[in-house]
PDB file of C-alpha atoms in Angstrom:
ATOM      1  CA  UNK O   1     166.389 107.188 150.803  1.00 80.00           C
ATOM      2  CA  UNK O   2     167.841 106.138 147.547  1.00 86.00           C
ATOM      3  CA  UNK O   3     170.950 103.387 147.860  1.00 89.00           C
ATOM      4  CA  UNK O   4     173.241 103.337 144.873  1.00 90.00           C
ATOM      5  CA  UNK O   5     175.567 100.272 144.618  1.00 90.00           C
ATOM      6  CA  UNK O   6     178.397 101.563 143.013  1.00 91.00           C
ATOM      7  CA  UNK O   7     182.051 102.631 144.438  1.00 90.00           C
ATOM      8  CA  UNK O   8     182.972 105.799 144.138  1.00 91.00           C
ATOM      9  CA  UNK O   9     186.156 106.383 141.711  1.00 91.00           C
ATOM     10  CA  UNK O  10     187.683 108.826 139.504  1.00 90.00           C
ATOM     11  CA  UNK O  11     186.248 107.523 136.909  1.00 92.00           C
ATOM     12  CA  UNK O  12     183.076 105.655 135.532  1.00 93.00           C
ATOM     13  CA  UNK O  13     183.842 102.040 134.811  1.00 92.00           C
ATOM     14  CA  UNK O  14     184.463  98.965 137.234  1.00 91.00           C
ATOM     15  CA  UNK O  15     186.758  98.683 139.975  1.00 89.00           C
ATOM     16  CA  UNK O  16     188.117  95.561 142.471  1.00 88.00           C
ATOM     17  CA  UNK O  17     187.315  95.554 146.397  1.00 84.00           C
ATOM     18  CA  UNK O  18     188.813  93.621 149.012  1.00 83.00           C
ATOM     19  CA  UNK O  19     188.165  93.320 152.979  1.00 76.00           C
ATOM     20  CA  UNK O  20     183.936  93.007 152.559  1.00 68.00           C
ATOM     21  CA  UNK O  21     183.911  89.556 154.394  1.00 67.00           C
ATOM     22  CA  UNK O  22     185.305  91.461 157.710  1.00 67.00           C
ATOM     23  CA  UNK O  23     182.835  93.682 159.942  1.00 62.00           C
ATOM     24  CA  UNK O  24     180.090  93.438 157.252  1.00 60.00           C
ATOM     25  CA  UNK O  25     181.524  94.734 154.527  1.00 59.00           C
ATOM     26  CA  UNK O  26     182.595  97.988 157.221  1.00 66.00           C
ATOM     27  CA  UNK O  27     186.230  98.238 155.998  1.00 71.00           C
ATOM     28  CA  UNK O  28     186.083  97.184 152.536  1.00 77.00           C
ATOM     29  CA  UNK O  29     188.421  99.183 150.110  1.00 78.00           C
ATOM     30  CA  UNK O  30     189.498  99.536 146.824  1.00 82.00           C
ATOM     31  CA  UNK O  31     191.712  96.508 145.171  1.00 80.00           C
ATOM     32  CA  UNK O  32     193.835  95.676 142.669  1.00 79.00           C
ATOM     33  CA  UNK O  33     192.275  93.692 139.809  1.00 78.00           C
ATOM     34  CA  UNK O  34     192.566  89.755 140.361  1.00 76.00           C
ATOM     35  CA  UNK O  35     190.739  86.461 139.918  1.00 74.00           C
ATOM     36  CA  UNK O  36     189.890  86.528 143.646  1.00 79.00           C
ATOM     37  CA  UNK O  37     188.770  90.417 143.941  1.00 80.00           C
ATOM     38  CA  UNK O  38     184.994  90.798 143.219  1.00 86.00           C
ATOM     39  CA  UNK O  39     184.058  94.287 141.289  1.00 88.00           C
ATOM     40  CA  UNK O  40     181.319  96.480 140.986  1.00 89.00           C
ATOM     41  CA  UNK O  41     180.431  99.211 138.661  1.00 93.00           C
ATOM     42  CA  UNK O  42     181.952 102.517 139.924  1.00 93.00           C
ATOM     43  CA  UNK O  43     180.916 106.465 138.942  1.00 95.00           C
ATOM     44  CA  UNK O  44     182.224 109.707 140.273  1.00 96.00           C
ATOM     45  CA  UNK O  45     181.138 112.102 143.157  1.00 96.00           C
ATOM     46  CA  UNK O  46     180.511 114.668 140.204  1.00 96.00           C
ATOM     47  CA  UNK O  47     177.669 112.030 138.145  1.00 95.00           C
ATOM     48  CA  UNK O  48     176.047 111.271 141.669  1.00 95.00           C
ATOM     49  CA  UNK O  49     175.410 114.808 142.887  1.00 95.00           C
ATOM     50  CA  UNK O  50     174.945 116.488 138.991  1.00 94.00           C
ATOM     51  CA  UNK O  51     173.314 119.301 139.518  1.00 94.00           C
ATOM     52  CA  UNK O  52     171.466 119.131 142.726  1.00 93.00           C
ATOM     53  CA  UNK O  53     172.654 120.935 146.013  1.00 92.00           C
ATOM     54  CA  UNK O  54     174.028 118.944 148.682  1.00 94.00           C
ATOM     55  CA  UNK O  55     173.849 120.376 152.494  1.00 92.00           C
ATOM     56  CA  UNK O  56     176.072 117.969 154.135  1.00 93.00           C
ATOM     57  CA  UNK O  57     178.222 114.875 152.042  1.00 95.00           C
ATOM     58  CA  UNK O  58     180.000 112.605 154.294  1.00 95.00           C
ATOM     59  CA  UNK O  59     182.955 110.332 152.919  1.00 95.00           C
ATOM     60  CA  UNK O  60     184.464 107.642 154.932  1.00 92.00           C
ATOM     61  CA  UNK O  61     185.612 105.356 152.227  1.00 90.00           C
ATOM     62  CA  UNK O  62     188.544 103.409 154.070  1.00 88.00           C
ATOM     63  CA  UNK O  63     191.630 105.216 152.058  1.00 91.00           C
ATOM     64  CA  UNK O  64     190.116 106.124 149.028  1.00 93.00           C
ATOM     65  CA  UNK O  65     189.131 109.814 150.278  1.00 95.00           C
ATOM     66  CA  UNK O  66     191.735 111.514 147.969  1.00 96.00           C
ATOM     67  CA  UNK O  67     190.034 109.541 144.783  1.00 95.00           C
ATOM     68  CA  UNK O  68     186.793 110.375 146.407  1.00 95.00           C
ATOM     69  CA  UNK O  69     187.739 114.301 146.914  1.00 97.00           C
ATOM     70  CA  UNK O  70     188.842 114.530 143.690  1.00 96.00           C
ATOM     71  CA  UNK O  71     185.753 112.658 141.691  1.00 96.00           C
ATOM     72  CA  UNK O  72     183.849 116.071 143.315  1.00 96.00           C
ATOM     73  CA  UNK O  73     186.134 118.822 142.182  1.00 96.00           C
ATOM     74  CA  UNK O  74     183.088 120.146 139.978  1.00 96.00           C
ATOM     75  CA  UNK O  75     180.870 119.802 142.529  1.00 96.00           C
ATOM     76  CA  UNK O  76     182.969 121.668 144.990  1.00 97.00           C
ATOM     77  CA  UNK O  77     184.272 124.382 142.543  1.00 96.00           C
ATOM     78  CA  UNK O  78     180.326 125.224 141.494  1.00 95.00           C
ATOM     79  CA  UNK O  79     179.850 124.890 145.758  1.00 95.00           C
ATOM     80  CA  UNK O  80     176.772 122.842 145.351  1.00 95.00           C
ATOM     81  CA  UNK O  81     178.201 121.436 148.950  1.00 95.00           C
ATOM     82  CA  UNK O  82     177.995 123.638 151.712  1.00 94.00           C
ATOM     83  CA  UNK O  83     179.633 120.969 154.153  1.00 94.00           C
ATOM     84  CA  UNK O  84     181.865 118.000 153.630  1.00 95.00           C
ATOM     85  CA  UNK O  85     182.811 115.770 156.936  1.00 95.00           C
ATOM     86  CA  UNK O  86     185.783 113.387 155.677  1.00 96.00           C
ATOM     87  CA  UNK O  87     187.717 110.485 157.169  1.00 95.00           C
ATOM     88  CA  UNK O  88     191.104 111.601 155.683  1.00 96.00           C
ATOM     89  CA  UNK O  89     194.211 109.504 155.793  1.00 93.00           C
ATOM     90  CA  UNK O  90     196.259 108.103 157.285  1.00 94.00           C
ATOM     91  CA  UNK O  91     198.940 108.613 154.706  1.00 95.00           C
ATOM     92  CA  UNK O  92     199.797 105.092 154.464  1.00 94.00           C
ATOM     93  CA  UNK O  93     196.197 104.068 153.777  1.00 92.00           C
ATOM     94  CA  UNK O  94     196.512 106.014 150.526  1.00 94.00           C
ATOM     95  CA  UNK O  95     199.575 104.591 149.558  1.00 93.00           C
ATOM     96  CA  UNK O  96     198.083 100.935 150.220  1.00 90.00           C
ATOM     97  CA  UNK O  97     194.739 101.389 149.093  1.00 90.00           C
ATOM     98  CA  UNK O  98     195.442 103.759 146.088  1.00 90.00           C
ATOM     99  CA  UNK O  99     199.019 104.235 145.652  1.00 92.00           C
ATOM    100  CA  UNK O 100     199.140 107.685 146.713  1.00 94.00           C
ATOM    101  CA  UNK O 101     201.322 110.052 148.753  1.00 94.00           C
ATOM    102  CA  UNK O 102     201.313 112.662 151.525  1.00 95.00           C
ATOM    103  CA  UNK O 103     202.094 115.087 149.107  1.00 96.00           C
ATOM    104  CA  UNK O 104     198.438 114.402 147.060  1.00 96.00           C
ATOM    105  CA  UNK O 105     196.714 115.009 150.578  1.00 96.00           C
ATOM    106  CA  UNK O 106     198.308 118.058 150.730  1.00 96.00           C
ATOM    107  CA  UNK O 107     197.623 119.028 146.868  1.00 96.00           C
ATOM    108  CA  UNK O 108     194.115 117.902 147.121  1.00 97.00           C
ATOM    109  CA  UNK O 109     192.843 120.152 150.562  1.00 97.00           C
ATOM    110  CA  UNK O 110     194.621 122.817 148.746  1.00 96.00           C
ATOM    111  CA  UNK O 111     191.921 122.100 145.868  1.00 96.00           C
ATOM    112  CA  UNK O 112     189.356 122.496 147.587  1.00 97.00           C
ATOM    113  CA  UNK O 113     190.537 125.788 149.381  1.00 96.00           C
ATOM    114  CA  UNK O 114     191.039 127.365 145.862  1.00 96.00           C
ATOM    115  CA  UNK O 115     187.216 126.521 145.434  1.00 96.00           C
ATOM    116  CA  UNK O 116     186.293 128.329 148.280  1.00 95.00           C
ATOM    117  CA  UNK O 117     186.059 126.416 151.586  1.00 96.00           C
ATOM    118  CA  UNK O 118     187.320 126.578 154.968  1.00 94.00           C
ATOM    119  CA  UNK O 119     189.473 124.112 155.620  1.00 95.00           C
ATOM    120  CA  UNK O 120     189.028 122.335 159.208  1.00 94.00           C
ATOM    121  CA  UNK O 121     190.336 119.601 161.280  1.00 94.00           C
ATOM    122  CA  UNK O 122     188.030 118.728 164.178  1.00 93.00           C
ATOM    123  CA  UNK O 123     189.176 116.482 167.056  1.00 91.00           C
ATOM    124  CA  UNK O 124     189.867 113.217 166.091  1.00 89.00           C
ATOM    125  CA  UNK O 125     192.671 110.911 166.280  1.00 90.00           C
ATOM    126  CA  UNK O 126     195.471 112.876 164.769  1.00 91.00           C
ATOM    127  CA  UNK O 127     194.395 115.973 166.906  1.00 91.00           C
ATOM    128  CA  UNK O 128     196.962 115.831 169.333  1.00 91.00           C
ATOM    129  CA  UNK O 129     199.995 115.419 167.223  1.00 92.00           C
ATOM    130  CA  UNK O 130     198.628 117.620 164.700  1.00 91.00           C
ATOM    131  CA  UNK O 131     198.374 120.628 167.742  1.00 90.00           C
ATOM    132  CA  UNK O 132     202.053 119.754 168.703  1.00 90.00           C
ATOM    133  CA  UNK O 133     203.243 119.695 165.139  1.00 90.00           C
ATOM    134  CA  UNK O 134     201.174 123.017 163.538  1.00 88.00           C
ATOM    135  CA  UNK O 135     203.496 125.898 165.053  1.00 81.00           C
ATOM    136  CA  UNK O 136     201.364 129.062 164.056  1.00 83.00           C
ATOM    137  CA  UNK O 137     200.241 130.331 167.514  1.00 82.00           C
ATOM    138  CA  UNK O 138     197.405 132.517 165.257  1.00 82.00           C
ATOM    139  CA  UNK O 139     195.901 128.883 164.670  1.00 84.00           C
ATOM    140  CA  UNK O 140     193.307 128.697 168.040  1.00 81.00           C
ATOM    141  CA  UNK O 141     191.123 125.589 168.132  1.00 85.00           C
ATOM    142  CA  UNK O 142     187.896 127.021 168.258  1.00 89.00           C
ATOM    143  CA  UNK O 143     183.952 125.098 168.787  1.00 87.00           C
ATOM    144  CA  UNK O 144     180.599 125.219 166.804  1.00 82.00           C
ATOM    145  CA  UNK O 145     177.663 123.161 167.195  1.00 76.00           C
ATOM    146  CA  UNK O 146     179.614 121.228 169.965  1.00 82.00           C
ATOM    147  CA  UNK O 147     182.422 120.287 167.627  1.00 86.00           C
ATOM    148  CA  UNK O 148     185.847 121.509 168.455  1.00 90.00           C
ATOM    149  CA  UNK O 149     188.215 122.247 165.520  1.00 93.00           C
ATOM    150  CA  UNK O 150     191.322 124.272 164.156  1.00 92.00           C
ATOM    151  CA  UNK O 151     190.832 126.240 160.750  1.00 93.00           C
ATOM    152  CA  UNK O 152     193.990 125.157 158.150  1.00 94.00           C
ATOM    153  CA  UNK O 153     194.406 128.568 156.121  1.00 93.00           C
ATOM    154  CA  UNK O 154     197.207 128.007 154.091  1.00 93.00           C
ATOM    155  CA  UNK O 155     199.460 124.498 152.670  1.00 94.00           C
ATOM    156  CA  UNK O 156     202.285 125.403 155.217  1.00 93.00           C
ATOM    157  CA  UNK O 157     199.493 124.003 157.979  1.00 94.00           C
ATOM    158  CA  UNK O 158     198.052 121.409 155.161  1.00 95.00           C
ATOM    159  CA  UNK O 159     201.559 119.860 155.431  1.00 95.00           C
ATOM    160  CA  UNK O 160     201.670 119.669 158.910  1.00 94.00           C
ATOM    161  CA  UNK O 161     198.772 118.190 160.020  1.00 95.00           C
ATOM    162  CA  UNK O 162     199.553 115.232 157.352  1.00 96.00           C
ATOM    163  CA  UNK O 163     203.350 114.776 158.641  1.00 95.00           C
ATOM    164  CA  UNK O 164     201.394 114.850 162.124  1.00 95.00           C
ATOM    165  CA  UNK O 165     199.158 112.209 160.507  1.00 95.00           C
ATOM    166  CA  UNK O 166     202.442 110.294 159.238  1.00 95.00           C
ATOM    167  CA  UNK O 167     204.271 110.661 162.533  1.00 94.00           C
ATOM    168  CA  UNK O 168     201.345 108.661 164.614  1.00 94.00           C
ATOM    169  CA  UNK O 169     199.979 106.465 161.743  1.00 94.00           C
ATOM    170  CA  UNK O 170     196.617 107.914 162.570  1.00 93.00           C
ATOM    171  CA  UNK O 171     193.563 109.641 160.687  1.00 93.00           C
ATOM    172  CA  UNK O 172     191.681 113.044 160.915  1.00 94.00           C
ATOM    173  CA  UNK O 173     188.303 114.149 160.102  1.00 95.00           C
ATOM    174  CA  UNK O 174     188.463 117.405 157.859  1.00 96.00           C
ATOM    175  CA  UNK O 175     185.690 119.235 158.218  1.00 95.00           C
ATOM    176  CA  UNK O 176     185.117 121.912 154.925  1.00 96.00           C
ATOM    177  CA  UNK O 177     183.073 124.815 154.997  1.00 93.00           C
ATOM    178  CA  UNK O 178     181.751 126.650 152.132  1.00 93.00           C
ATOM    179  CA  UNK O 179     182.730 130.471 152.827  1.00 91.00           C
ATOM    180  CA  UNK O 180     180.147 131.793 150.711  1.00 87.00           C
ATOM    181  CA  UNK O 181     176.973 130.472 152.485  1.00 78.00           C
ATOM    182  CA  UNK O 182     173.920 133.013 151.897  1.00 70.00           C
ATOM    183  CA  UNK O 183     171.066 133.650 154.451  1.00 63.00           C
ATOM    184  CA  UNK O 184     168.964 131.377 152.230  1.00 64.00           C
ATOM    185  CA  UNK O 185     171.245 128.787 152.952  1.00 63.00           C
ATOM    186  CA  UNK O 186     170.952 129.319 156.548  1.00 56.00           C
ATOM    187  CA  UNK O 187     167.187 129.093 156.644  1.00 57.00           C
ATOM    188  CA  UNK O 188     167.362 126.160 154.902  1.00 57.00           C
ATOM    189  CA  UNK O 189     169.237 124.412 157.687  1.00 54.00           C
ATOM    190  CA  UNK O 190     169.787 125.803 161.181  1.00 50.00           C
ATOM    191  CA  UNK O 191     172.859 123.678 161.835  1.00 48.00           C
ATOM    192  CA  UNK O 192     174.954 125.688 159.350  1.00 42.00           C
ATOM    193  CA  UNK O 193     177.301 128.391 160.155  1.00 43.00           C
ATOM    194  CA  UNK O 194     178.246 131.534 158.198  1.00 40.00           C
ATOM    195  CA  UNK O 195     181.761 131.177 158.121  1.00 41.00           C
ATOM    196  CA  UNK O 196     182.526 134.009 155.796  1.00 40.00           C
ATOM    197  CA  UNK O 197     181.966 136.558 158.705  1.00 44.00           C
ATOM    198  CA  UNK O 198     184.725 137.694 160.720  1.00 49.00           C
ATOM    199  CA  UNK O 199     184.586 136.119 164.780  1.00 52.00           C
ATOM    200  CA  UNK O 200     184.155 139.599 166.278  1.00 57.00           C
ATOM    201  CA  UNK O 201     180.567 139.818 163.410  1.00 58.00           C
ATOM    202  CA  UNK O 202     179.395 136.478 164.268  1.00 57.00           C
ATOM    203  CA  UNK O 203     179.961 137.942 168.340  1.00 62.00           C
ATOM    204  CA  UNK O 204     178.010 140.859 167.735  1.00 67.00           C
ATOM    205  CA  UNK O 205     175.123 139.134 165.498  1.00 65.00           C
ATOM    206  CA  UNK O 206     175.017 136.556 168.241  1.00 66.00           C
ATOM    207  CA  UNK O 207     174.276 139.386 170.925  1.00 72.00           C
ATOM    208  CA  UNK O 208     171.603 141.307 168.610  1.00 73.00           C
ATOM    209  CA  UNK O 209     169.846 138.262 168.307  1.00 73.00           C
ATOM    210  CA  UNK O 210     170.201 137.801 172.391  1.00 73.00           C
ATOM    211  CA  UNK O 211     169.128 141.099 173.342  1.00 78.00           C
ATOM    212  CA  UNK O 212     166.224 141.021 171.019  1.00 75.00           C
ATOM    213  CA  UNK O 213     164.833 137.508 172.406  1.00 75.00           C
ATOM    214  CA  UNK O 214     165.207 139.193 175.901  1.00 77.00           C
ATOM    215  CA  UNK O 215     163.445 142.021 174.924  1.00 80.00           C
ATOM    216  CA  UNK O 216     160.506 139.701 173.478  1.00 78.00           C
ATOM    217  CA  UNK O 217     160.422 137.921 176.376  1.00 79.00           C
ATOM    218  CA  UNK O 218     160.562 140.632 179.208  1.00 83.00           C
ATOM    219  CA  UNK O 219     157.701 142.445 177.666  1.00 81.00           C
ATOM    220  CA  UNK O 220     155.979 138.633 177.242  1.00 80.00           C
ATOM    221  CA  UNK O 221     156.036 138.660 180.635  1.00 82.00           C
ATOM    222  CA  UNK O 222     155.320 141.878 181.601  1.00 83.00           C
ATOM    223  CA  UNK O 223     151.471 141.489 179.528  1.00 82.00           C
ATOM    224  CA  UNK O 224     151.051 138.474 181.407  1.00 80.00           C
ATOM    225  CA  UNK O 225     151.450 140.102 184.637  1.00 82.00           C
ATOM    226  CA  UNK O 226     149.237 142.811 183.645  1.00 83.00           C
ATOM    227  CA  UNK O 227     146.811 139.931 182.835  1.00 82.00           C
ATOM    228  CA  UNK O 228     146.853 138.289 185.792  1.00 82.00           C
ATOM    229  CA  UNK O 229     146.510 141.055 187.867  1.00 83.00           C
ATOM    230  CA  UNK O 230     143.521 141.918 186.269  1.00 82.00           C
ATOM    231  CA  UNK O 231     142.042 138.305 186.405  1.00 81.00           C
ATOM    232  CA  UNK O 232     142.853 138.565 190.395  1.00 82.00           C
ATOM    233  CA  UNK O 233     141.125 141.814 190.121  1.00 81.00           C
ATOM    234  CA  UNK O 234     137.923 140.525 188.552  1.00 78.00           C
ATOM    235  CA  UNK O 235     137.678 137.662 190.685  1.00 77.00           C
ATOM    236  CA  UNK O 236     137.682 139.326 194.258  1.00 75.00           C
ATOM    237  CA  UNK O 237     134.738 141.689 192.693  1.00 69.00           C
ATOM    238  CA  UNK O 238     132.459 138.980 192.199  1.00 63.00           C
ATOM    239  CA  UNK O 239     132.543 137.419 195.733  1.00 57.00           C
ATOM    240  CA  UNK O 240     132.312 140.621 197.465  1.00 53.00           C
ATOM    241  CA  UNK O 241     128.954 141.842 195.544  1.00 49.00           C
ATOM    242  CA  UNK O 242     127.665 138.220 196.415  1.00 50.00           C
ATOM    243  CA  UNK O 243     128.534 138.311 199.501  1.00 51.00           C
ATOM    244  CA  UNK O 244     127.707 141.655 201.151  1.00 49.00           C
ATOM    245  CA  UNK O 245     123.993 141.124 199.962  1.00 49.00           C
ATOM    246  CA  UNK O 246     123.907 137.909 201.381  1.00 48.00           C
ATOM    247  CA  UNK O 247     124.623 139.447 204.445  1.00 48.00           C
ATOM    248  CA  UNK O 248     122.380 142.060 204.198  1.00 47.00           C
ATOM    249  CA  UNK O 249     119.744 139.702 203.455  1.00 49.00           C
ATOM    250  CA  UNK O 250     120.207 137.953 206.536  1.00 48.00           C
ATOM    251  CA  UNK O 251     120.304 140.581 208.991  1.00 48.00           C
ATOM    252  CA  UNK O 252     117.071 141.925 207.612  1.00 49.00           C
ATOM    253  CA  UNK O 253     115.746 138.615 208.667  1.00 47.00           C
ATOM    254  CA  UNK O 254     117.203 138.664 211.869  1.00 50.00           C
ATOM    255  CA  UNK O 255     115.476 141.914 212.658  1.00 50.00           C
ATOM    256  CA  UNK O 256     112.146 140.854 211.643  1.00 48.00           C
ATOM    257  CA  UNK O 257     111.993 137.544 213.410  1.00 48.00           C
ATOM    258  CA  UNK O 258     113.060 139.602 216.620  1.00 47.00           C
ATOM    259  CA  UNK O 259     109.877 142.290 216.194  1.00 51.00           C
ATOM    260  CA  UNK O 260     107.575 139.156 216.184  1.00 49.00           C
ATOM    261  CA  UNK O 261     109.301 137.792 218.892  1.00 49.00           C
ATOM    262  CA  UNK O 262     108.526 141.307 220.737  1.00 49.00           C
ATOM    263  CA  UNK O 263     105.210 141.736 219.774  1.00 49.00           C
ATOM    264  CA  UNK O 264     104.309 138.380 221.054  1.00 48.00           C
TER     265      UNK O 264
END
């Protein structure tokens, strides 16, 4: 594991932090420039991942997400990330931390869409406002991997889940989904969905795959029957041979001592 001290920004150069003497350093954010701020060098989402592929990048970066988002527009738009898992909002976060609006949230998940991802919200804190305030009835919430989640598929429900974010003062977790993930990228790690196929494909490739591990095993255990009897088979063979010329042997005996006995 390599650590890089550096804050992620939309640009290279230094920025201010504030808030790292509370929890450990677990909620600091990005600060104005002042005599009290500390800084620390900062470089972009895009100069960290370069041209290596990234399977899963997680961003939790206390209201900077936006400026974070953004600093990876190359990244995403050449989808060297199959899956991003990001802390985004609340709203007024961004507007503290970095001076943005609701409106840029909106902007930037519609970014990111253009590039080719499935946009998701899984359950988090803004899940229940967001479900009362997204009125398409086509959006079902929906589980993979244990994780439950509604698909965003256009900016009318990009809107709404950040005026549901507004209207409780709360965060989500966005969850997005490169559509075009390849077999290859599959077999390089189990955990990843093809999202590009249609429900009813994923269904039916789900139930191929079930039938034939049925099949494997059915016949698995119809050898080892076939085995076993056999072993059973063997087994009783041996004993009997033994065992009927044992007796044999013993009533020739018995005959022979009682002709002595007669004779005598």
């Amino acid at each position: 594991v390599k650590v890089t001290n550096a804050a992620i920004a939309s640009s290279v150069g230094t920025v201010s932090y504030s808030g790292h003497q509370i929890a450990e350093g677990a909620v600091a954010h990005l600060a104005p420039p002042s005599e009290d701020a500390p800084s620390i060098a900062s470089i972009t989402l895009d100069g960290l991942i370069g041209m290596r592929h990234v399977a899963m990048l997680k961003i939790d970066v206390e209201g900077a997400d936006l400026i974070a988002l953004s600093s990876a527009d190359a990244s995403f738009a050449a989808h060297r990330v199959d899956h991003s898992v990001v802390e985004f909002g609340p709203p007024s976060r961004w507007t503290a931390v970095t001076g943005q609006s609701a409106a840029d949230g909106v902007r930037v998940m519609g970014l990111i869409r253009e590039h080719g991802y499935h946009v998701r919200v899984v359950r988090s804190l803004a899940w229940d406002a967001a479900r009362k305030m997204i009125s398409d009835p086509t959006i079902q919430k929906a589980t993979r991997f244990g994780v439950e989640y509604m698909e965003l598929v256009n900016e009318a429900h990009d809107e709404q889940l950040v005026r549901a974010m507004v209207t409780c003062n709360c965060e989500s977790y966005l969850w997005f989904v490169r559509t075009n993930l390849t077999r290859d990228d599959i077999m390089r790690d189990e955990n990843v969905t093809v999202s590009s196929r249609s429900a009813p494909a994923l269904r039916q490739n789900s139930m191929k795959i079930a039938a034939k591990r049925r099949s494997d095993m059915l016949r698995l255990m119809k050898a080892r029957r076939v085995w076993m009897r056999r072993r059973a088979s063997e087994r009783e063979d041996v004993p009997r041979k033994h065992g009927s010329s044992g007796i044999a042997r013993k009533s020739k005996s018995r005959r022979t001592t009682s002709r002595k006995v007669t004779k005598r």
